[in-house]
Amino acid sequence: PCPTSKPSALAFSADSQQMAVANQEGEYTQSVSLRLWQLGGQPQVLASYRLPMYYNSLALGPRHLAASSRGNQVQVWRLGPGGPPGHEANILCMSLDGSRLITGSIDKTARIWNLETGGCEQILAGSDRWVQKAGLKGSYAFTRDELQSTLWDLERAEQRPEKLFPDVVNPLGEA
């Protein structure tokens, strides 16, 4: 899991037991791998993320990781359960329903985010193509890639038959 490119940013925890490293990678345009390592003994990757932004500065605390970009932006993530801070590749679409956000990505997943906590509540994976459109309505979500649409029952965490589409989304695929 060691990156082959030179780190663009590096940070150690106060107890020197963890390290965060950002490396610019070439698999996706302008993407960066961000890895959180457990040090001591045999180093081990605790988390690995692929992000669509270059980071030049990192700060690592017991419960948070902060990163700044080349511009004037700072991003802060809460560490621990709840999923990765974003997708593993560029995000292509987003839609809000008031308390939640759904995002679709080149990584072939859609993710549902709690806007109050910022945490990822659910990952919808089932496409073998980029998720280009996504929407939320009540306990349903829909995703669309270039070939097909998928309706998701969020309470059951499963895909639903397409015959339910007219009740959840309009002919344009909007929730």
XYZ file of C-alpha atoms in Angstrom:
175
model
C 0.000 0.000 0.000
C 2.979 2.363 -0.071
C 2.528 5.182 -2.589
C 5.063 5.586 -5.365
C 4.789 9.367 -5.590
C 6.355 11.974 -3.303
C 4.069 13.103 -0.434
C 2.437 16.502 -0.867
C 1.545 16.711 2.855
C 2.290 14.803 6.043
C 1.094 15.008 9.679
C 1.716 12.996 12.860
C -0.631 12.567 15.815
C 0.482 14.157 19.108
C 1.449 10.710 20.474
C 3.305 9.832 17.224
C 1.263 6.636 16.897
C -0.568 7.710 13.720
C 0.456 9.464 10.532
C -1.614 10.997 7.703
C -0.022 11.242 4.243
C -1.389 12.887 1.072
C 0.085 11.804 -2.285
C -0.834 13.131 -5.721
C -1.801 10.169 -7.895
C -2.495 9.808 -11.590
C -5.287 7.216 -11.801
C -7.989 9.906 -11.831
C -7.460 13.457 -13.013
C -6.204 15.703 -10.215
C -6.812 13.134 -7.505
C -4.933 12.541 -4.297
C -4.632 9.492 -2.098
C -4.962 10.258 1.595
C -3.858 7.468 3.917
C -4.031 7.224 7.694
C -1.316 4.943 9.113
C -0.948 3.238 12.497
C 2.750 3.373 13.439
C 4.817 1.305 15.855
C 5.851 -2.273 15.154
C 4.671 -3.136 11.653
C 3.060 0.021 10.115
C -0.522 -0.575 9.018
C -2.962 1.448 6.883
C -6.038 2.305 8.996
C -7.886 4.117 6.213
C -7.251 4.969 2.596
C -9.199 7.547 0.605
C -8.993 8.865 -2.941
C -9.943 12.541 -3.084
C -10.352 14.935 -6.028
C -8.235 17.723 -4.545
C -4.540 18.388 -3.978
C -3.661 18.992 -0.307
C -0.549 20.855 0.786
C -1.012 20.784 4.570
C -2.465 18.259 7.045
C -3.198 18.297 10.782
C -4.043 15.101 12.662
C -5.773 15.029 16.039
C -7.304 12.239 18.133
C -10.724 12.602 16.475
C -10.205 14.872 13.449
C -8.113 15.218 10.320
C -7.842 18.662 8.702
C -6.422 19.426 5.265
C -5.842 22.616 3.301
C -5.667 22.894 -0.459
C -3.474 25.021 -2.682
C -6.209 27.641 -2.616
C -7.967 29.039 0.406
C -10.058 26.022 1.444
C -9.843 23.846 4.548
C -11.620 20.528 4.950
C -12.097 18.803 8.336
C -13.159 15.181 8.802
C -14.231 13.418 11.964
C -12.290 10.172 12.272
C -13.908 6.914 13.272
C -17.034 5.050 12.201
C -19.341 6.455 9.558
C -17.460 5.764 6.376
C -14.802 7.600 4.430
C -14.829 11.386 4.120
C -15.872 11.193 0.477
C -15.788 9.084 -2.619
C -12.727 7.301 -3.954
C -12.926 9.365 -7.177
C -14.453 12.563 -8.567
C -18.091 13.324 -7.765
C -20.320 13.775 -10.825
C -23.698 14.688 -9.277
C -25.359 15.802 -6.032
C -28.915 16.290 -4.822
C -30.404 17.499 -1.504
C -33.671 16.585 0.211
C -33.416 18.930 3.209
C -31.603 16.811 5.789
C -29.605 14.547 3.486
C -27.317 14.823 0.483
C -26.798 12.113 -2.130
C -23.652 12.110 -4.268
C -22.776 9.998 -7.315
C -19.232 9.321 -8.444
C -16.778 7.893 -10.926
C -16.067 5.266 -8.232
C -19.403 3.638 -9.279
C -21.159 4.332 -5.960
C -23.688 6.772 -4.580
C -23.374 7.910 -0.975
C -26.001 9.392 1.317
C -24.760 12.006 3.782
C -26.380 13.366 6.940
C -26.141 17.159 6.559
C -26.246 17.795 10.295
C -23.391 15.454 11.253
C -21.555 15.372 7.902
C -21.327 11.577 8.190
C -21.923 9.049 5.454
C -25.089 7.107 6.317
C -25.206 4.670 3.424
C -23.166 3.579 0.404
C -25.133 2.371 -2.613
C -22.980 0.106 -4.770
C -24.306 -1.983 -7.607
C -23.381 -0.246 -10.823
C -20.476 -1.207 -13.018
C -20.425 2.302 -14.510
C -20.022 5.875 -13.229
C -23.050 7.189 -11.296
C -24.077 10.263 -13.315
C -27.379 11.193 -11.663
C -28.799 10.586 -8.182
C -31.804 11.703 -6.163
C -33.637 11.192 -2.861
C -37.335 11.049 -2.034
C -38.461 9.835 1.372
C -37.116 6.343 2.007
C -36.068 5.907 -1.639
C -33.025 6.890 -3.662
C -32.387 6.521 -7.344
C -29.170 6.360 -9.292
C -28.536 6.528 -13.020
C -25.478 5.527 -14.993
C -25.179 5.816 -18.777
C -27.169 2.599 -19.355
C -29.660 2.076 -16.550
C -31.534 3.547 -13.620
C -31.712 1.871 -10.223
C -34.272 2.459 -7.487
C -33.083 1.840 -3.919
C -35.232 1.121 -0.851
C -33.100 2.777 1.839
C -34.930 1.203 4.787
C -34.299 -2.297 3.436
C -30.919 -1.355 1.899
C -31.801 -3.089 -1.362
C -32.584 -2.395 -5.004
C -36.266 -2.306 -5.955
C -38.095 -3.319 -9.142
C -38.208 -0.658 -11.867
C -42.040 -0.728 -11.908
C -41.956 1.474 -8.772
C -40.194 4.304 -10.630
C -43.305 6.320 -11.599
C -44.244 6.727 -7.921
C -40.792 7.947 -6.880
C -39.211 9.788 -9.809
C -40.543 11.686 -12.811
C -39.755 10.793 -16.474
C -36.626 13.005 -16.341
C -35.254 10.890 -13.479
C -35.761 13.580 -10.828
C -36.863 12.572 -7.344
